[in-house]
XYZ file of N, CA and C in Angstrom:
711
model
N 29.846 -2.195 -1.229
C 28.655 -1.590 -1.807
C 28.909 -1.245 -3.275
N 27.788 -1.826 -4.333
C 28.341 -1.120 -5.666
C 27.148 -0.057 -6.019
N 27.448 0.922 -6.815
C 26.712 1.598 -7.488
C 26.542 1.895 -8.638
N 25.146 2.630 -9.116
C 24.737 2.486 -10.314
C 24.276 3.905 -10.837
N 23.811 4.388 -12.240
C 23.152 5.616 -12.497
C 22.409 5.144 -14.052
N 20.657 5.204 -13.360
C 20.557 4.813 -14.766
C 19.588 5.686 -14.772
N 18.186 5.629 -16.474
C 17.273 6.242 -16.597
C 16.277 6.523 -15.252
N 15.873 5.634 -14.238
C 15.374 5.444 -13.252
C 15.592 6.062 -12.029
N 17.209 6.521 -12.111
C 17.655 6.782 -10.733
C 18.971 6.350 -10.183
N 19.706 7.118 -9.258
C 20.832 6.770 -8.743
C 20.391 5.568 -7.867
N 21.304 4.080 -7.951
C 21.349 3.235 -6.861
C 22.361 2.564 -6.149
N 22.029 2.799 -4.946
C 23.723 1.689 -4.161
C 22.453 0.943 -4.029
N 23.743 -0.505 -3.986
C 23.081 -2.039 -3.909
C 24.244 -2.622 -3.382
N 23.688 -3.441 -2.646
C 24.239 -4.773 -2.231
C 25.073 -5.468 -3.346
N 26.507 -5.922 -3.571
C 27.157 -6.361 -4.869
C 26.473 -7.573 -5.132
N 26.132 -8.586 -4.523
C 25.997 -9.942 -4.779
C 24.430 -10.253 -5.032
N 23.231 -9.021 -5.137
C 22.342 -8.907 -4.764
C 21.701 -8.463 -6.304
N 20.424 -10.166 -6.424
C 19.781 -10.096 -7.999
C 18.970 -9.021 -8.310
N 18.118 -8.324 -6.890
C 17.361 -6.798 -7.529
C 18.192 -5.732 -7.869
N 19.791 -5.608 -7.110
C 20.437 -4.816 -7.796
C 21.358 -5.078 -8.774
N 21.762 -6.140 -9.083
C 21.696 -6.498 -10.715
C 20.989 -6.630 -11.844
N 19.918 -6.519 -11.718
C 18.930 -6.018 -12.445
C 18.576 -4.771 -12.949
N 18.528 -3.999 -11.536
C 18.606 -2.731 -11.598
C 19.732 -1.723 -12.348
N 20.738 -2.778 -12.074
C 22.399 -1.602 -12.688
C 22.208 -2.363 -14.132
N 21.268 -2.751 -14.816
C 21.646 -3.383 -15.901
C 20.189 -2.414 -16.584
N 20.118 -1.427 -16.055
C 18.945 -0.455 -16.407
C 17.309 -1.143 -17.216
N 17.236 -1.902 -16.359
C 15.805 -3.073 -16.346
C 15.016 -2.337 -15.469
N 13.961 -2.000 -15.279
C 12.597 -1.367 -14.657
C 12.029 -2.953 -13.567
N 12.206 -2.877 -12.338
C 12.244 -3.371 -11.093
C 10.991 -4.004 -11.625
N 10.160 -5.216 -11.679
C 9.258 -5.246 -11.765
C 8.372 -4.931 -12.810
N 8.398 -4.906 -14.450
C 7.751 -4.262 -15.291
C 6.220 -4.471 -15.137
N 6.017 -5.573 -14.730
C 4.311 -5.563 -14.758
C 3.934 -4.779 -13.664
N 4.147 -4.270 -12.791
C 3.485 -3.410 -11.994
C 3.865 -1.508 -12.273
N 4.663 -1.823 -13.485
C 5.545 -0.152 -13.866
C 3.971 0.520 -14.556
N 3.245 0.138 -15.615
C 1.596 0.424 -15.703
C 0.640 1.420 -14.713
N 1.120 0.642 -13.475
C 0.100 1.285 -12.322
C 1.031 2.327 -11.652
N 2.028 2.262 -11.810
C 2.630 3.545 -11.128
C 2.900 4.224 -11.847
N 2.561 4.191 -12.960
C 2.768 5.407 -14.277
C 1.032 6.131 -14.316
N 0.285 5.447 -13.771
C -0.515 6.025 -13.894
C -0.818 7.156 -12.854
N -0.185 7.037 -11.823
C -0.124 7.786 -10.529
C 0.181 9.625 -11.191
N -0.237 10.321 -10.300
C -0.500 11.628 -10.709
C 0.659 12.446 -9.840
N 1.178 13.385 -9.817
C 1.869 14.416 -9.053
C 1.164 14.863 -7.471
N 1.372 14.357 -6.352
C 0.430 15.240 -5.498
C -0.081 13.830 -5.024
N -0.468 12.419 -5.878
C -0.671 11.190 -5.548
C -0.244 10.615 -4.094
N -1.125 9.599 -3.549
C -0.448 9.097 -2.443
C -0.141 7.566 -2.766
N 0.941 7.202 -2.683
C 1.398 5.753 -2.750
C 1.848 5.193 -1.490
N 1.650 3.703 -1.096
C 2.354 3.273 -0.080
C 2.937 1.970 -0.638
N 4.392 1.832 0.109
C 5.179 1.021 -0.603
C 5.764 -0.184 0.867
N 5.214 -1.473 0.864
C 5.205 -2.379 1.603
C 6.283 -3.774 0.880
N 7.251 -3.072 2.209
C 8.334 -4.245 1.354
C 9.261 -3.399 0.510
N 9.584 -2.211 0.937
C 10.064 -1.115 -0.111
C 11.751 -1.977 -0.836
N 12.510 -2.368 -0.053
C 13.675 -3.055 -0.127
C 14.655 -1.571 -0.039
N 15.109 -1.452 -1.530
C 16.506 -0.493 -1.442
C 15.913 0.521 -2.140
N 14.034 0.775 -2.321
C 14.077 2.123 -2.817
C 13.860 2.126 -4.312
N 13.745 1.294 -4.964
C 13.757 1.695 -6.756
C 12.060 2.599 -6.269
N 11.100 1.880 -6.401
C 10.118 2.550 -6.521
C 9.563 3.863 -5.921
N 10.024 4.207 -4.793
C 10.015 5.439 -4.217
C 10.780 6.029 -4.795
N 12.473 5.860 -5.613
C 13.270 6.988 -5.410
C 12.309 7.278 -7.559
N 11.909 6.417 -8.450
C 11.470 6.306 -9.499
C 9.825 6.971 -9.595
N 9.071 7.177 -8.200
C 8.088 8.262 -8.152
C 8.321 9.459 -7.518
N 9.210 9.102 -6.746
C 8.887 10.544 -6.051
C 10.145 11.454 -6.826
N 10.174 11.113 -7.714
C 10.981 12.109 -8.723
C 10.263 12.568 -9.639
N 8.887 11.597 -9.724
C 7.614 12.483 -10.276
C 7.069 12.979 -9.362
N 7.238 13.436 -8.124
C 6.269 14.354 -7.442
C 5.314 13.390 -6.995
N 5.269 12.227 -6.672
C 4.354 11.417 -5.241
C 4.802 11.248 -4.475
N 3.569 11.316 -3.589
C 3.578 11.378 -1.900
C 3.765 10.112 -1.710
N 4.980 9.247 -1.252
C 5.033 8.094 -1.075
C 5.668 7.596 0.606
N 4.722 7.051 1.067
C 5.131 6.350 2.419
C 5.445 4.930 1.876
N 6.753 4.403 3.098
C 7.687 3.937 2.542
C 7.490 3.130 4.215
N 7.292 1.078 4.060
C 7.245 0.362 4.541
C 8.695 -0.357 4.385
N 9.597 -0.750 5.644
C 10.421 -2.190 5.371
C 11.214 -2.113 6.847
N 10.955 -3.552 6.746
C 11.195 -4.066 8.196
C 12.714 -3.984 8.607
N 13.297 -4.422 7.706
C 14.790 -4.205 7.460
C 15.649 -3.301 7.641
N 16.314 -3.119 9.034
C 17.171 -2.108 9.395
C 18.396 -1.704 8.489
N 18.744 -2.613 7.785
C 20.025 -2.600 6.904
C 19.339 -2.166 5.530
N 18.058 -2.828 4.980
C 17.341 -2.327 3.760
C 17.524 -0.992 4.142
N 16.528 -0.289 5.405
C 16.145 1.041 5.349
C 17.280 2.133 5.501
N 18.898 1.552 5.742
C 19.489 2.498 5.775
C 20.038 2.854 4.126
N 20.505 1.769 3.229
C 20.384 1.853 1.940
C 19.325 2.709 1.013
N 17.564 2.077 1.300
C 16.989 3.289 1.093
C 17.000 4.527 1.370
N 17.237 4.484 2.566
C 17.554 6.124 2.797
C 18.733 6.959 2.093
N 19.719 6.239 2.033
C 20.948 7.104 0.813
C 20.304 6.976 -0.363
N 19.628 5.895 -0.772
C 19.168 6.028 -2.315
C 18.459 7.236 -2.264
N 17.426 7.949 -1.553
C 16.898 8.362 -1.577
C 17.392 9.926 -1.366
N 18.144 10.120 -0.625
C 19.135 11.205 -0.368
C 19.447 11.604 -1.854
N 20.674 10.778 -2.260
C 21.220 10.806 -3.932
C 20.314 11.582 -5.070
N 19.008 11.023 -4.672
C 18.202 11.517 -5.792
C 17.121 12.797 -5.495
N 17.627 13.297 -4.715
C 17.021 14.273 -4.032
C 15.539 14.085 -3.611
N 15.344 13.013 -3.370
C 13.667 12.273 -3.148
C 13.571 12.287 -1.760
N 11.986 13.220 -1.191
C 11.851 13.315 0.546
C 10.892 12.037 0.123
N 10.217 11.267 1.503
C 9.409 10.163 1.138
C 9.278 9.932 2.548
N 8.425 9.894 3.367
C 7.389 9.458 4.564
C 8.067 7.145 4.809
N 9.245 7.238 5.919
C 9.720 6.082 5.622
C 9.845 5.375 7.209
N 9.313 4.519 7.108
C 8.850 3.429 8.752
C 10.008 2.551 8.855
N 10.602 2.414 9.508
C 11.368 0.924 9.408
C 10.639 -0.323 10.561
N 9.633 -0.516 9.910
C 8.838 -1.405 10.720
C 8.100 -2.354 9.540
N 7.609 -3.927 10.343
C 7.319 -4.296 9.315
C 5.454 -4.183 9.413
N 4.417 -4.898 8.398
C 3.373 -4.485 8.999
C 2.374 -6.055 8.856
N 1.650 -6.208 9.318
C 0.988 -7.583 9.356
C -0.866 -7.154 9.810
N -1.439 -8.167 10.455
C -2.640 -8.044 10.839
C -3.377 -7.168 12.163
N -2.051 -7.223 13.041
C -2.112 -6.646 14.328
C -0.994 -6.622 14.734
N -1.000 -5.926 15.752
C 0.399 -5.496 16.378
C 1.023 -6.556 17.207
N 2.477 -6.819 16.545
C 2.958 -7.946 17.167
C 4.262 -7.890 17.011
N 5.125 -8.819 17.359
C 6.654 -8.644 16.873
C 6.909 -10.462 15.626
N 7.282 -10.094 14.507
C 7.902 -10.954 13.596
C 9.406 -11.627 14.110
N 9.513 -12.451 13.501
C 10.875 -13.353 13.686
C 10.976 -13.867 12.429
N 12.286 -14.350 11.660
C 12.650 -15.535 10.674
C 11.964 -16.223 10.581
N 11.388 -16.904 9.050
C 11.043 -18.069 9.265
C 12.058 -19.279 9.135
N 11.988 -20.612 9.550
C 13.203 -21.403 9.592
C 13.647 -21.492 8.869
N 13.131 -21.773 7.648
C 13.637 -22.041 6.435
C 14.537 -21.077 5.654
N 14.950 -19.678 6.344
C 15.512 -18.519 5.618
C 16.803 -18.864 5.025
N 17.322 -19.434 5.659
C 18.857 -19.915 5.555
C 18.589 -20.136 4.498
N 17.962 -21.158 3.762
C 17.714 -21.395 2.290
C 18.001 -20.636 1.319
N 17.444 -19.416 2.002
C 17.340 -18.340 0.567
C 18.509 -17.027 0.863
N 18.825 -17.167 1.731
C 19.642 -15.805 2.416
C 20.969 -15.863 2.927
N 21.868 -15.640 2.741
C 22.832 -15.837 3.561
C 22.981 -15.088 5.080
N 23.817 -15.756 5.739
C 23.811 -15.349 7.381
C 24.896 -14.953 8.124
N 24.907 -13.901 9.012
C 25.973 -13.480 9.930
C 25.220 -13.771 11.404
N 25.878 -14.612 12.678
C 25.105 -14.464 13.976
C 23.576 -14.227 14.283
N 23.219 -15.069 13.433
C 21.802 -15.306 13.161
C 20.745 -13.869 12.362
N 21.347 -13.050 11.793
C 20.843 -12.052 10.862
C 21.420 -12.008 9.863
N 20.009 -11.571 8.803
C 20.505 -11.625 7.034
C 21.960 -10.887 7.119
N 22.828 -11.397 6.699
C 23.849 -10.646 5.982
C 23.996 -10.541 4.294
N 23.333 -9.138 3.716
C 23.496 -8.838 2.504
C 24.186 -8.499 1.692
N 25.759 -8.809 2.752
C 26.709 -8.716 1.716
C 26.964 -10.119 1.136
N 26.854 -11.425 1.650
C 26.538 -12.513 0.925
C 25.711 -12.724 0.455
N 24.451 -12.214 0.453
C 23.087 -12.886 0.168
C 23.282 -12.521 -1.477
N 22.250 -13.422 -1.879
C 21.669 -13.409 -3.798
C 20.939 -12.806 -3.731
N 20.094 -12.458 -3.081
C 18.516 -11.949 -2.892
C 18.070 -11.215 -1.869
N 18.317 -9.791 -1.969
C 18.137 -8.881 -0.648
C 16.523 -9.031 -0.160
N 15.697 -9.432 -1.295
C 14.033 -9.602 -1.125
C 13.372 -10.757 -0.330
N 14.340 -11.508 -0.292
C 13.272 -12.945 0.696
C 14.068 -12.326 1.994
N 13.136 -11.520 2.655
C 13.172 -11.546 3.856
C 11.842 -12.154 4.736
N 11.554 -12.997 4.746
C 10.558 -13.808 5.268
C 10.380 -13.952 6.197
N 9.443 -13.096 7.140
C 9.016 -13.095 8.649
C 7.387 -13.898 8.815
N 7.602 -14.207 10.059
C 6.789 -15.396 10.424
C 6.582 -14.681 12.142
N 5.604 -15.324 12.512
C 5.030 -15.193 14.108
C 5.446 -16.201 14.736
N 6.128 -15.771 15.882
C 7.561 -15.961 17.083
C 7.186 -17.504 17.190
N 5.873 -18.557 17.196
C 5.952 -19.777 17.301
C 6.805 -20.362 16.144
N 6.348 -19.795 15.252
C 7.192 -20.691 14.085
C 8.708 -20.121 12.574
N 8.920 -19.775 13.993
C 10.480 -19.274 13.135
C 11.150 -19.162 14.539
N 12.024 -18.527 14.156
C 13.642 -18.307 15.109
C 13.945 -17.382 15.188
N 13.839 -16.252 16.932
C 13.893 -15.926 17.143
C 15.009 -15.152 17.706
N 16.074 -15.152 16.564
C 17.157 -14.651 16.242
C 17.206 -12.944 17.022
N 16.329 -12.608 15.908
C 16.007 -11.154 15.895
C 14.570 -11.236 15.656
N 13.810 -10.013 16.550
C 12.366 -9.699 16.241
C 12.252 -8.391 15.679
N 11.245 -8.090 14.535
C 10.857 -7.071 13.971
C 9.582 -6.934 14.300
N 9.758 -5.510 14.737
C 8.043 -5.115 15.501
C 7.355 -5.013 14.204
N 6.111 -5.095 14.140
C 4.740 -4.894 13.061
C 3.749 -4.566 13.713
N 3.337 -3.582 12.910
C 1.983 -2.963 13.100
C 1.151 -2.853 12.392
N -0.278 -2.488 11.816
C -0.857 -2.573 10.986
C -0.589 -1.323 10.064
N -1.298 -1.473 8.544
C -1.102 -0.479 7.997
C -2.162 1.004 8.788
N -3.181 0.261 8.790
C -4.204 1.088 9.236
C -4.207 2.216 11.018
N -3.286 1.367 11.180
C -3.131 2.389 12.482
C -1.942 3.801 12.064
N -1.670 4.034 10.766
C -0.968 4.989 10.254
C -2.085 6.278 9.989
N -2.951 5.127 9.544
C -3.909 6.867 8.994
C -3.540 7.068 7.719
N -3.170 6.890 6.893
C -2.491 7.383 5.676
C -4.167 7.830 4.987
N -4.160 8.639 4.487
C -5.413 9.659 4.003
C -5.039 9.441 2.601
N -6.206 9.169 1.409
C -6.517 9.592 0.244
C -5.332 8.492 -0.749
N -4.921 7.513 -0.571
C -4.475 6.325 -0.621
C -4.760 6.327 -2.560
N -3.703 5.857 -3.335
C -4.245 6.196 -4.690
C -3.857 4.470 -5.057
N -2.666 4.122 -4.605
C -1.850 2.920 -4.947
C -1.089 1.971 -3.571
N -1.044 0.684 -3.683
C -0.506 0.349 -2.810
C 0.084 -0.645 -3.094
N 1.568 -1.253 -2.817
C 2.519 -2.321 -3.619
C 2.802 -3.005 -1.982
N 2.348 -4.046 -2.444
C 2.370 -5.038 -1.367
C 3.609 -6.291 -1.478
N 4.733 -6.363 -0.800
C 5.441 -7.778 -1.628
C 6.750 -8.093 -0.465
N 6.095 -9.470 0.444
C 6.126 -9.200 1.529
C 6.596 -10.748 1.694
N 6.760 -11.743 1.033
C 7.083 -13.363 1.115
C 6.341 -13.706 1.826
N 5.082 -13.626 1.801
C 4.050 -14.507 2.483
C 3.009 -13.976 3.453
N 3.591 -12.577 4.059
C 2.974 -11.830 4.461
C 1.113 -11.376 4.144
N 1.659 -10.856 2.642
C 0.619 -9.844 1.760
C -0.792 -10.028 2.265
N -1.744 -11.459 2.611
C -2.666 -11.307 2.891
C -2.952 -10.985 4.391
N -2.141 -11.062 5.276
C -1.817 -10.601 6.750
C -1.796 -9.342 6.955
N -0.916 -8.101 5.920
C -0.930 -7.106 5.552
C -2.391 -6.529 5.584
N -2.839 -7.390 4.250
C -3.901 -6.907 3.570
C -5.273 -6.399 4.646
N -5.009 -7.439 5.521
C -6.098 -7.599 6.469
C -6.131 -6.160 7.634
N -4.509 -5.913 7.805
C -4.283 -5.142 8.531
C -4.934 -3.493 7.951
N -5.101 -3.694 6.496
C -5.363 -2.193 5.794
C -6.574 -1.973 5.748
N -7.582 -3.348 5.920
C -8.720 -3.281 5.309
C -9.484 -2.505 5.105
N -9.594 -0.913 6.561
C -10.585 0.000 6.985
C -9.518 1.222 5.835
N -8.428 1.012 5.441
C -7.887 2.227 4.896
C -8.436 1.676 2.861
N -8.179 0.757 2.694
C -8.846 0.047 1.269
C -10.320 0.101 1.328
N -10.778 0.212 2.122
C -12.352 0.455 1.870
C -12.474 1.386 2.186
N -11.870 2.294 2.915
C -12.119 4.223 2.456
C -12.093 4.890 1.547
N -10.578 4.672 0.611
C -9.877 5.157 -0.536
C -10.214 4.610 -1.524
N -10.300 3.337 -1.234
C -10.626 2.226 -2.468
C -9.004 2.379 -3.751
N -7.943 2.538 -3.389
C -7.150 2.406 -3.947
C -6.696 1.424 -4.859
N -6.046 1.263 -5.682
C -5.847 0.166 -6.362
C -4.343 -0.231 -5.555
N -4.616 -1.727 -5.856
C -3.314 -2.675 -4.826
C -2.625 -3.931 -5.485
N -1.260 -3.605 -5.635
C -0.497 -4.853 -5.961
C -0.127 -5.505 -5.008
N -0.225 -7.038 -5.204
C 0.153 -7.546 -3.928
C 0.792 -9.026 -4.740
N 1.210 -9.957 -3.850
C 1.808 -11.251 -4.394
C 0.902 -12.459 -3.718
N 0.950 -13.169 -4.575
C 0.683 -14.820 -3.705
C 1.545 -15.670 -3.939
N 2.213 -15.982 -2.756
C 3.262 -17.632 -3.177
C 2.982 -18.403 -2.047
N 2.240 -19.447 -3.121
C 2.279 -20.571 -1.997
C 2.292 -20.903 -0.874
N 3.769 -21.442 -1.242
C 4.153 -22.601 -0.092
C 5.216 -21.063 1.102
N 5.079 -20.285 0.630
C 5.270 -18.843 2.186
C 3.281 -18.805 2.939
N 3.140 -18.580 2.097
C 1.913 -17.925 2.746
C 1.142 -18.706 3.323
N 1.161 -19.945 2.849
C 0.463 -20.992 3.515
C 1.042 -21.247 5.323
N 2.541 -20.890 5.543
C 3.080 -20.684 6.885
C 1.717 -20.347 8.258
N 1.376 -18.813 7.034
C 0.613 -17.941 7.569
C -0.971 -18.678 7.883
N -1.398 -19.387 7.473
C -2.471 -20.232 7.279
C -3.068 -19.576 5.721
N -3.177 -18.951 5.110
C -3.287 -18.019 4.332
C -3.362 -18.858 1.984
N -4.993 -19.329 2.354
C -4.446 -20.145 0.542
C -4.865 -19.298 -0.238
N -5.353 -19.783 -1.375
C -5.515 -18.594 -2.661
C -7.049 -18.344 -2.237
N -8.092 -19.254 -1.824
C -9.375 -18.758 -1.509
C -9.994 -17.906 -0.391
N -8.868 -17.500 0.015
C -8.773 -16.540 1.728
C -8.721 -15.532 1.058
N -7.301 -15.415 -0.287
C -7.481 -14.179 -0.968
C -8.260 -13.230 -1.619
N -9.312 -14.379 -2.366
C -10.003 -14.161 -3.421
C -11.656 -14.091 -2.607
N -11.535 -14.665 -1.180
C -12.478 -14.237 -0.375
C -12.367 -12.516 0.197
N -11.191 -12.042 0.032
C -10.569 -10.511 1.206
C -11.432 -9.386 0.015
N -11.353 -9.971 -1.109
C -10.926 -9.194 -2.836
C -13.022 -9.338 -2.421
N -13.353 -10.266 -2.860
C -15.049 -9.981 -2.816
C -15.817 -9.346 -1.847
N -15.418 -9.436 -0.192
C -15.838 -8.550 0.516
C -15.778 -7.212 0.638
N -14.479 -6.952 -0.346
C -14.658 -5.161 -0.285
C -15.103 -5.040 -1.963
N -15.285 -5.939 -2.676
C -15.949 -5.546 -4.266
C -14.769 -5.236 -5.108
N -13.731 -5.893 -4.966
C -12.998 -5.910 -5.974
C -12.913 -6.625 -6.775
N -11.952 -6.544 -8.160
C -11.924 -7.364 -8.991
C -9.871 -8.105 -8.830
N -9.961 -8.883 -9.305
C -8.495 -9.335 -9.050
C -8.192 -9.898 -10.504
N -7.004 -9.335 -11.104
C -5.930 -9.969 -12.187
C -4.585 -10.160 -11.702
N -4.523 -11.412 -12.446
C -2.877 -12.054 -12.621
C -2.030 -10.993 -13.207
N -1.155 -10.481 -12.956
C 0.391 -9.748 -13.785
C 1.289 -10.340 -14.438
N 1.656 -11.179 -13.418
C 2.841 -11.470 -13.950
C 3.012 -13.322 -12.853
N 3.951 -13.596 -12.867
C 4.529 -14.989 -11.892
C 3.546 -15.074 -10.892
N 4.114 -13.895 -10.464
C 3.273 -14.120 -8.741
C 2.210 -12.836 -8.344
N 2.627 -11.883 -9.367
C 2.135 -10.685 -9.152
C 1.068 -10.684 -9.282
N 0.022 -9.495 -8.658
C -1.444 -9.498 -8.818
C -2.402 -8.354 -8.756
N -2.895 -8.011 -9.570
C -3.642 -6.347 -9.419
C -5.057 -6.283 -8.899
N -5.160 -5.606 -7.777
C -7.200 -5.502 -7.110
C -7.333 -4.399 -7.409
N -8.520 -4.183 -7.978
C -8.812 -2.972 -8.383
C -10.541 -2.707 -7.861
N -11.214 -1.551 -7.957
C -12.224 -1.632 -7.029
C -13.042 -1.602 -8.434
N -14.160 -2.613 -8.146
C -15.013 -2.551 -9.126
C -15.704 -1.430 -10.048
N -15.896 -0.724 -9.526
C -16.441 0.639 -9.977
C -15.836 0.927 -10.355
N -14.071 0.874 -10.342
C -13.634 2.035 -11.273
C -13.366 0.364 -12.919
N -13.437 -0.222 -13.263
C -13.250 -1.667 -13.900
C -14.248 -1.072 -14.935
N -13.612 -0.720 -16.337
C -14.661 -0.940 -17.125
C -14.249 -1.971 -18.133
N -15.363 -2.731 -18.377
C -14.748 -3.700 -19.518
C -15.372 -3.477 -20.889
């Protein structure tokens, strides 16, 4: 395990692992989405889907937000949890993953690609990339290990300000799962689109940009893959 101490926050990371080389090289996780969580208030509610090792929870809730804390990853969530310890940050944290309905996830085949492996589970002490953890529904992956999922919306989470979605293919499966909590709050939501993951899911860019018009949002590009919905009403141009 190596560790780090920068403007952001104390972090253990995975040694071989590019978000925490990034991170110990005191780089801001993500800059195009750093905007919307700066805008977040003290007392704020954030939910964080796909949390990994914690930058963004342990980097708000050191401003005082209420942040519930998504990741499927038994080995992620024990890392977050010391990150989070370290920095004296409490934070509302699931180790579950979340999708459209309640079901159990598996690998998708192709993980090996991106991940390295111990007895058919990520092992992150080899891996490059603690973030492609890429779950798929039990027909079409390998059923190594299953991660239960549930929706966001069967949490209840009340008064919703922000929501960071980033999930390898997941996000619009997610999305679907929140829908009754995004059209309550009307929160603003980062989420990702890639391709050739999401398409697994059946899931193309006009499914997205169909989810975004039924509740009246507006949708911008960020960054690569990144993407901001914001609810029309609050959009002034």
């Amino acid at each position: 395990m190596s560790y780090v101490e920068t403007q952001y926050g104390k972090f253990n990371y995975f040694p071989l692992d590019c978000i925490g080389d990034i991170i110990s090289r005191g780089v801001f996780w993500d800059e195009c989405l750093r905007p919307y969580m700066d805008a977040l208030q003290p007392g704020d509610v954030y939910v964080d889907v796909g949390a990994n090792i914690g930058f963004f929870p342990v980097y708000l809730g050191k401003r005082g937000i209420n942040c519930y804390v998504f990741e499927a990853s038994p080995e992620l969530v024990d890392l977050l949890c010391s990150n989070l310890v370290m920095n004296g940050v409490t934070a509302h944290i699931y180790n579950v993953a979340l999708y459209d309905h309640e079901t159990d996830l598996v690998l998708h085949r192709d993980w090996r690609a991106w991940a390295a492996e111990t007895n058919g589970k990520p092992d992150y002490n080899r891996s490059g990339n603690s973030g492609w953890l890429c779950l798929v529904p039990e027909e079409i992956g390998e059923s190594y290990t299953k991660f239960p999922a549930r929706t966001l919306d069967s949490y209840h989470i009340a008064d919703v300000k922000l929501i960071k979605i980033d999930t390898q293919g997941c996000d619009l499966r997610i999305l679907h799962g929140a829908k009754t909590t995004i059209h309550t709050y009307r929160p603003v939501v980062l989420f990702e689109y890639e391709d050739f993951v999401s398409i697994v899911h059946g899931d193309t860019w006009d499914k997205y940009e169909e989810f975004w018009k039924d509740l009246n949002y507006s949708i911008k590009r960020i960054g690569a893959v990144e993407w901001v919905a914001e609810p029309k009403e609050n959009v002034h141009v």
